[in-house]
Tab-separated table of C-alpha atoms in Angstrom:
chain	number	residue	atom	x	y	z
A	114	MET	CA	4.278	10.821	-5.482
A	115	LYS	CA	7.856	10.283	-6.624
A	116	ILE	CA	10.509	9.582	-4.002
A	117	GLU	CA	13.225	12.167	-4.044
A	118	GLU	CA	16.759	11.768	-2.765
A	119	THR	CA	17.218	12.979	0.570
A	120	THR	CA	-6.199	-20.735	35.204
A	121	THR	CA	-7.272	-17.534	36.802
A	122	ILE	CA	-4.278	-15.676	38.024
A	123	VAL	CA	-4.424	-12.043	39.013
A	124	VAL	CA	-1.883	-10.044	37.046
A	125	ASP	CA	0.499	-8.418	39.503
A	126	GLU	CA	0.755	-4.736	38.635
A	127	ALA	CA	4.268	-4.696	40.041
A	128	VAL	CA	5.609	-7.718	38.167
A	129	GLY	CA	8.936	-6.632	36.764
A	130	ALA	CA	7.989	-2.992	37.232
A	131	GLU	CA	9.039	-0.134	39.409
A	132	GLU	CA	6.547	2.194	41.062
A	133	GLY	CA	4.686	4.259	38.492
A	134	TYR	CA	5.430	1.801	35.685
A	135	PHE	CA	3.418	2.271	32.508
A	136	PHE	CA	3.600	0.751	29.053
A	137	GLU	CA	1.813	2.275	26.060
A	138	GLY	CA	0.133	-0.591	24.236
A	139	THR	CA	-1.368	1.736	21.620
A	140	GLU	CA	0.433	1.194	18.318
A	141	LYS	CA	1.513	3.584	15.621
A	142	LEU	CA	0.711	2.051	12.231
A	143	LEU	CA	2.422	2.945	8.938
A	144	GLU	CA	1.436	1.420	5.599
A	145	LEU	CA	3.247	2.335	2.382
A	146	TRP	CA	2.587	1.135	-1.176
A	147	PHE	CA	5.249	1.522	-3.859
A	148	ALA	CA	5.761	1.359	-7.624
A	149	SER	CA	8.582	1.801	-10.103
A	150	SER	CA	8.338	4.599	-12.654
A	151	TYR	CA	10.409	2.376	-14.945
A	152	GLY	CA	7.816	-0.385	-14.883
A	153	ASP	CA	10.273	-2.860	-13.370
A	154	ASP	CA	8.255	-6.024	-12.648
A	155	ASN	CA	11.192	-7.461	-10.725
A	156	ALA	CA	11.109	-4.697	-8.100
A	157	ASP	CA	10.263	-6.428	-4.819
A	158	LEU	CA	10.507	-5.278	-1.201
A	159	ARG	CA	11.208	-8.871	-0.180
A	160	SER	CA	14.642	-8.580	-1.804
A	161	VAL	CA	15.675	-6.417	1.149
A	162	GLU	CA	17.671	-8.540	3.576
A	163	ARG	CA	16.634	-9.031	7.199
A	164	SER	CA	19.858	-7.343	8.308
A	165	GLU	CA	18.838	-4.225	6.381
A	166	TRP	CA	15.428	-4.123	8.064
A	167	GLU	CA	17.170	-4.598	11.404
A	168	ALA	CA	19.407	-1.616	10.700
A	169	LEU	CA	16.402	0.477	9.693
A	170	LEU	CA	14.480	-0.452	12.841
A	171	LYS	CA	17.230	1.028	14.989
A	172	ASN	CA	15.683	4.374	13.997
A	173	VAL	CA	12.465	3.194	15.664
A	174	ASN	CA	14.085	1.726	18.797
A	175	CYS	CA	12.857	-1.804	18.233
A	176	GLU	CA	14.285	-5.033	16.869
A	177	ILE	CA	13.277	-8.226	15.081
A	178	ILE	CA	12.537	-11.267	17.237
A	179	SER	CA	11.437	-13.809	14.617
A	180	GLN	CA	9.995	-14.172	11.127
A	181	LYS	CA	7.747	-16.338	8.974
A	182	SER	CA	7.352	-16.247	5.190
A	183	ASN	CA	5.230	-17.689	2.421
A	184	GLU	CA	5.119	-17.070	-1.323
A	185	SER	CA	3.558	-13.613	-0.969
A	186	ILE	CA	4.498	-12.053	2.387
A	187	THR	CA	7.163	-12.013	5.082
A	188	ALA	CA	6.033	-11.237	8.629
A	189	TYR	CA	8.372	-10.199	11.433
A	190	VAL	CA	7.494	-10.253	15.134
A	191	LEU	CA	9.218	-7.249	16.697
A	192	SER	CA	10.196	-6.367	20.235
A	193	GLU	CA	7.411	-3.775	19.879
A	194	SER	CA	4.745	-5.262	17.561
A	195	SER	CA	5.126	-6.242	13.871
A	196	LEU	CA	6.515	-5.650	10.386
A	197	PHE	CA	4.933	-7.056	7.208
A	198	VAL	CA	6.683	-6.976	3.838
A	199	SER	CA	5.144	-8.048	0.532
A	200	LYS	CA	6.120	-7.262	-3.042
A	201	ASN	CA	5.137	-3.598	-3.030
A	202	ARG	CA	3.562	-3.012	0.409
A	203	PHE	CA	5.333	-2.183	3.665
A	204	ILE	CA	3.481	-2.264	7.012
A	205	LEU	CA	5.169	-1.273	10.263
A	206	LYS	CA	3.258	-1.357	13.552
A	207	THR	CA	5.023	-0.345	16.767
A	208	CYS	CA	3.949	0.274	20.362
A	209	GLY	CA	5.557	1.694	23.486
A	210	LYS	CA	7.864	4.695	23.110
A	211	THR	CA	8.963	3.797	19.602
A	212	THR	CA	9.851	6.554	17.152
A	213	LEU	CA	8.146	5.196	14.066
A	214	LEU	CA	8.199	8.425	12.062
A	215	ALA	CA	11.993	8.482	12.295
A	216	ALA	CA	11.977	5.468	9.948
A	217	VAL	CA	9.839	6.963	7.166
A	218	GLN	CA	12.544	8.713	5.162
A	219	PRO	CA	15.043	5.867	5.687
A	220	VAL	CA	12.417	3.430	4.343
A	221	LEU	CA	11.880	5.565	1.252
A	222	ASN	CA	15.627	5.779	0.667
A	223	LEU	CA	16.124	2.040	1.185
A	224	VAL	CA	13.391	0.872	-1.173
A	225	ARG	CA	14.505	3.292	-3.871
A	226	GLU	CA	18.136	2.218	-3.683
A	227	ARG	CA	17.626	-1.523	-3.127
A	228	CYS	CA	14.404	-2.241	-5.011
A	229	GLY	CA	14.036	0.508	-7.589
A	230	PHE	CA	10.766	1.707	-6.065
A	231	ASP	CA	10.836	5.437	-6.737
A	232	VAL	CA	7.083	6.145	-6.594
A	233	ILE	CA	4.925	6.284	-3.467
A	234	VAL	CA	1.557	4.914	-4.567
A	235	ASP	CA	-0.145	5.439	-1.204
A	236	CYS	CA	0.573	6.194	2.427
A	237	PHE	CA	-1.438	5.599	5.608
A	238	TYR	CA	-0.310	6.512	9.106
A	239	SER	CA	-2.756	6.006	11.973
A	240	HIS	CA	-3.210	5.311	15.660
A	241	LYS	CA	-5.678	5.536	18.504
A	242	ASN	CA	-5.093	8.443	20.871
A	243	PHE	CA	-2.382	7.448	23.346
A	244	MET	CA	-3.203	6.696	26.976
A	245	ARG	CA	-0.152	8.706	28.062
A	246	PRO	CA	0.892	11.043	25.222
A	247	ASP	CA	3.108	12.937	27.678
A	248	LEU	CA	5.407	9.894	27.817
A	249	GLN	CA	5.841	9.659	24.046
A	250	PRO	CA	8.944	10.955	22.230
A	251	ASP	CA	8.628	14.600	21.203
A	252	THR	CA	7.351	14.091	17.649
A	253	HIS	CA	4.628	11.704	18.809
A	254	ARG	CA	3.209	13.686	21.725
A	255	SER	CA	0.578	15.332	19.532
A	256	PHE	CA	-1.005	14.409	16.228
A	257	ASP	CA	-0.403	17.969	15.018
A	258	ASP	CA	3.338	17.414	15.420
A	259	GLU	CA	3.134	14.066	13.654
A	260	VAL	CA	1.276	15.658	10.734
A	261	ALA	CA	3.826	18.464	10.538
A	262	THR	CA	6.587	15.865	10.262
A	263	LEU	CA	4.752	13.848	7.608
A	264	ASP	CA	3.967	16.993	5.604
A	265	THR	CA	7.700	17.566	5.162
A	266	ILE	CA	7.994	14.132	3.499
A	267	PHE	CA	4.765	13.649	1.529
A	268	GLU	CA	2.979	15.930	-0.908
A	269	ASP	CA	-0.811	16.433	-0.748
A	270	GLY	CA	-1.086	15.190	2.822
A	271	ALA	CA	-4.535	14.886	4.413
A	272	ALA	CA	-5.115	14.458	8.153
A	273	TYR	CA	-8.281	13.243	9.893
A	274	ALA	CA	-9.512	12.704	13.458
A	275	LEU	CA	-12.521	10.475	14.136
A	276	GLY	CA	-14.293	9.746	17.389
A	277	LYS	CA	-14.514	11.769	20.574
A	278	ILE	CA	-11.381	13.896	20.586
A	279	ASN	CA	-11.647	14.419	24.354
A	280	GLN	CA	-12.051	10.664	24.972
A	281	ASP	CA	-11.449	7.786	22.547
A	282	CYS	CA	-10.499	8.803	19.038
A	283	TRP	CA	-8.469	7.662	16.056
A	284	TYR	CA	-6.070	9.665	13.913
A	285	LEU	CA	-5.251	9.143	10.240
A	286	PHE	CA	-2.789	10.752	7.848
A	287	THR	CA	-2.856	9.825	4.162
A	288	ILE	CA	-2.050	11.408	0.817
A	289	ASP	CA	-4.965	12.958	-1.002
A	290	THR	CA	-4.555	11.168	-4.329
A	291	VAL	CA	-6.022	7.917	-5.639
A	292	GLY	CA	-3.319	5.335	-5.184
A	293	VAL	CA	-3.997	1.640	-4.560
A	294	CYS	CA	-6.104	0.290	-7.410
A	295	GLN	CA	-6.357	-3.329	-6.341
A	296	PRO	CA	-8.750	-4.728	-3.723
A	297	ASP	CA	-7.558	-3.536	-0.329
A	298	GLN	CA	-9.106	-3.516	3.139
A	299	THR	CA	-7.914	-3.321	6.724
A	300	LEU	CA	-9.973	-4.145	9.817
A	301	GLU	CA	-8.643	-3.091	13.198
A	302	VAL	CA	-10.248	-3.808	16.579
A	303	ILE	CA	-8.667	-2.021	19.546
A	304	MET	CA	-9.730	-3.287	22.971
A	305	THR	CA	-9.233	-1.733	26.408
A	306	GLU	CA	-10.415	-2.523	29.959
A	307	VAL	CA	-9.913	-6.159	29.014
A	308	ASP	CA	-11.136	-9.001	31.237
A	309	PRO	CA	-8.389	-9.505	33.901
A	310	SER	CA	-8.870	-13.285	33.930
A	311	VAL	CA	-8.068	-13.360	30.208
A	312	MET	CA	-5.129	-10.995	30.546
A	313	ALA	CA	-3.684	-13.129	33.354
A	314	MET	CA	-2.956	-15.880	30.827
A	315	PHE	CA	-0.513	-13.738	28.886
A	316	THR	CA	2.141	-13.664	31.605
A	317	GLN	CA	5.123	-15.870	32.368
A	318	ASN	CA	3.532	-16.638	35.753
A	319	TYR	CA	0.688	-18.482	34.059
A	320	GLY	CA	3.121	-21.203	33.012
A	321	LEU	CA	2.252	-21.758	29.350
A	322	THR	CA	4.370	-21.167	26.255
A	323	ALA	CA	3.318	-18.722	23.552
A	324	GLN	CA	2.232	-21.614	21.331
A	325	GLU	CA	0.139	-23.129	24.120
A	326	LEU	CA	-1.497	-19.760	24.841
A	327	THR	CA	-2.314	-19.267	21.159
A	328	LYS	CA	-4.266	-22.544	21.227
A	329	LYS	CA	-5.801	-22.239	24.703
A	330	SER	CA	-7.079	-18.695	24.137
A	331	GLY	CA	-8.741	-19.508	20.817
A	332	ILE	CA	-6.489	-17.256	18.718
A	333	PHE	CA	-5.393	-20.334	16.784
A	334	CYS	CA	-8.970	-20.866	15.542
A	335	LEU	CA	-9.548	-17.379	14.113
A	336	PHE	CA	-8.024	-18.287	10.739
A	337	PRO	CA	-7.593	-22.060	10.458
A	338	GLY	CA	-4.585	-22.956	8.346
A	339	ALA	CA	-2.707	-19.693	8.912
A	340	VAL	CA	1.036	-19.919	9.539
A	341	ILE	CA	1.467	-18.472	13.038
A	342	ASP	CA	4.493	-16.899	14.701
A	343	ASP	CA	3.905	-16.050	18.376
A	344	PHE	CA	5.975	-14.769	21.286
A	345	LEU	CA	5.422	-14.365	25.026
A	346	PHE	CA	7.405	-11.560	26.630
A	347	GLU	CA	9.086	-11.471	30.046
A	348	PRO	CA	7.423	-10.917	32.512
A	349	CYS	CA	4.226	-10.430	30.490
A	350	GLY	CA	2.875	-9.413	27.111
A	351	TYR	CA	2.216	-11.285	23.881
A	352	SER	CA	2.555	-10.725	20.140
A	353	MET	CA	1.618	-12.887	17.175
A	354	ASN	CA	1.504	-12.738	13.392
A	355	GLY	CA	-0.476	-15.033	11.137
A	356	ILE	CA	0.069	-15.188	7.385
A	357	MET	CA	-2.045	-16.693	4.624
A	358	PRO	CA	-1.890	-17.008	0.830
A	359	ASN	CA	-2.237	-13.956	-1.419
A	360	GLY	CA	-0.717	-11.562	1.095
A	361	GLY	CA	-3.311	-12.101	3.811
A	362	TYR	CA	-2.275	-11.528	7.402
A	363	PHE	CA	-3.603	-11.017	10.907
A	364	THR	CA	-1.812	-9.794	13.990
A	365	ILE	CA	-2.585	-9.512	17.710
A	366	HIS	CA	-0.682	-7.623	20.410
A	367	ILE	CA	-1.451	-7.766	24.124
A	368	THR	CA	-0.477	-5.529	27.034
A	369	PRO	CA	-2.058	-7.357	30.005
A	370	GLU	CA	-1.431	-5.128	33.041
A	371	PRO	CA	-4.849	-4.302	34.574
A	372	SER	CA	-4.508	-0.523	34.883
A	373	PHE	CA	-3.590	-0.111	31.213
A	374	SER	CA	-4.680	-3.368	29.569
A	375	TYR	CA	-4.742	-3.187	25.797
A	376	VAL	CA	-5.292	-5.646	22.950
A	377	SER	CA	-5.186	-4.953	19.228
A	378	PHE	CA	-6.397	-7.175	16.417
A	379	GLU	CA	-5.759	-6.345	12.774
A	380	THR	CA	-6.285	-8.147	9.470
A	381	ASN	CA	-6.424	-7.403	5.749
A	382	VAL	CA	-8.272	-10.610	4.871
A	383	SER	CA	-11.358	-10.074	2.749
A	384	VAL	CA	-14.513	-11.802	3.964
A	385	ASP	CA	-18.184	-11.498	3.108
A	386	SER	CA	-18.969	-10.362	6.642
A	387	PHE	CA	-16.718	-9.267	9.482
A	388	HIS	CA	-19.432	-9.687	12.108
A	389	ASP	CA	-18.645	-13.320	12.916
A	390	LEU	CA	-14.894	-12.655	12.998
A	391	VAL	CA	-15.215	-9.660	15.316
A	392	THR	CA	-17.588	-11.614	17.559
A	393	LYS	CA	-14.969	-14.381	17.887
A	394	VAL	CA	-12.314	-11.808	18.816
A	395	LEU	CA	-14.609	-10.273	21.454
A	396	ASP	CA	-15.424	-13.721	22.833
A	397	ILE	CA	-11.698	-14.379	23.329
A	398	PHE	CA	-10.773	-11.128	25.086
A	399	ARG	CA	-14.041	-9.811	26.613
A	400	PRO	CA	-13.063	-6.106	26.649
A	401	GLY	CA	-14.940	-3.439	28.550
A	402	LYS	CA	-14.566	-1.109	25.564
A	403	PHE	CA	-13.434	-1.428	21.978
A	404	GLN	CA	-13.125	0.679	18.879
A	405	MET	CA	-13.246	-0.661	15.358
A	406	THR	CA	-12.095	0.748	12.042
A	407	LEU	CA	-12.747	-0.746	8.619
A	408	PHE	CA	-10.855	0.867	5.766
A	409	ALA	CA	-11.706	-0.454	2.287
A	410	ASN	CA	-11.266	0.837	-1.228
A	411	GLU	CA	-13.737	0.698	-4.099
A	412	MET	CA	-12.280	-2.559	-5.437
A	413	SER	CA	-12.771	-4.404	-2.139
A	414	LYS	CA	-15.843	-6.588	-1.780
A	415	VAL	CA	-16.332	-5.198	1.742
A	416	CYS	CA	-16.334	-1.562	0.589
A	417	ASP	CA	-20.092	-1.169	1.123
A	418	LEU	CA	-20.299	-3.320	4.240
A	419	TYR	CA	-21.370	-0.361	6.342
A	420	LEU	CA	-24.604	-0.285	4.345
A	421	LYS	CA	-25.609	-3.720	5.679
A	422	PRO	CA	-27.647	-3.270	8.880
A	423	GLY	CA	-26.115	-5.040	11.834
A	424	ASP	CA	-22.872	-6.150	10.203
A	425	LEU	CA	-20.728	-3.446	11.756
A	426	THR	CA	-23.165	-2.191	14.364
A	427	ARG	CA	-24.560	-4.905	16.650
A	428	TYR	CA	-22.503	-7.043	18.994
A	429	ARG	CA	-24.059	-9.004	21.820
A	430	GLY	CA	-23.262	-7.504	25.207
A	431	TYR	CA	-22.126	-4.150	23.788
A	432	LYS	CA	-23.684	-0.785	23.115
A	433	LYS	CA	-22.514	1.364	20.231
A	434	THR	CA	-21.668	4.820	21.559
A	435	ALA	CA	-20.404	6.444	18.353
A	436	GLN	CA	-20.060	5.733	14.651
A	437	GLN	CA	-18.692	7.822	11.801
A	438	LEU	CA	-18.503	7.136	8.087
A	439	CYS	CA	-15.902	8.877	5.977
A	440	GLN	CA	-15.174	8.768	2.251
A	441	MET	CA	-11.759	9.859	1.008
A	442	LYS	CA	-10.236	9.421	-2.450
A	443	ASN	CA	-11.182	5.810	-3.389
A	444	TYR	CA	-11.609	4.514	0.187
A	445	ASP	CA	-14.517	4.228	2.606
A	446	LEU	CA	-13.739	4.354	6.323
A	447	THR	CA	-16.065	3.200	9.105
A	448	PHE	CA	-15.162	4.115	12.679
A	449	SER	CA	-17.161	2.782	15.636
A	450	LEU	CA	-16.938	2.868	19.425
A	451	TYR	CA	-18.541	0.317	21.756
A	452	THR	CA	-18.827	-0.156	25.496
A	453	ARG	CA	-20.047	-3.117	27.513
A	454	SER	CA	-23.775	-2.945	28.239
A	455	VAL	CA	-24.576	-2.908	31.955
A	456	ASP	CA	-27.667	-5.055	31.399
A	457	CYS	CA	-25.941	-7.691	29.253
A	458	PRO	CA	-23.344	-10.328	30.114
A	459	PRO	CA	-19.942	-10.053	28.436
A	460	PRO	CA	-19.407	-12.152	25.337
A	461	GLY	CA	-18.542	-15.758	25.970
A	462	GLN	CA	-20.854	-16.015	28.970
């Protein structure tokens, strides 16, 4: 598609919060891939200055806190989640009451004008159903409204809903044309009803810095050698990005309050099996429920992982309550829901 102009501590529910306080940990996730119709090999999203991204993020109602870079990717920790920028891929993940879709057209304009990227190779917009959709900005209160907005920007849009639409589900909007033709995969694990003793660590009251929490929790060991950028919010909450060679990344965001605890883990790193990685993540956070999505195209070595018995289905201490497999354009999507088994101890015990 061508771009046209246009220590166990109980988390205090009331810490820093008025009566009725709620924060939506569920993130909106936008991933865009670009190309130049002129075949310009020098076109590069990383040529966009930080100040320009900061100006763009004002549309979303969030700001940049810090950044880390290597030879292939720049990762920004945001006041509400993360931004990842590589040569031709843009990933924006935002939580709370952010207005992510308000940034889509400005992004397209910016990359065309600054980088020469005038072709949208692929687009993915997704999120779990919100805990409190009534508190979201107008455009984000229903997926139907989000799709209507995206349909005004992208041609050949395709919208999907997976899971139990009256309980836990996951929404996806993409464009219905084959786009990314290099190995690509994204694993996302979304955890709720998280162990309160774990969540209590990610507060200022616990007394550790973000760097100390990253090590104490075990996050540091998920990808040894990754360059990590982490931040602990006031009075609670935690975000981190990890970057690796060849554009690899992982990111974790934590909303620790007990009545709406939420943790997300996401990575695009290709591995032979995600089972061990997901098990490590579950051992760290010990959620009561989690949902998992694996999105991989035909070039990815994990594309057929769902065909391997047990790799995406069996996790000690959890019962799978739903699983759906979906094939669209050149991607396979696996969506699964799990809940803690009453007759099994939580992971890590």
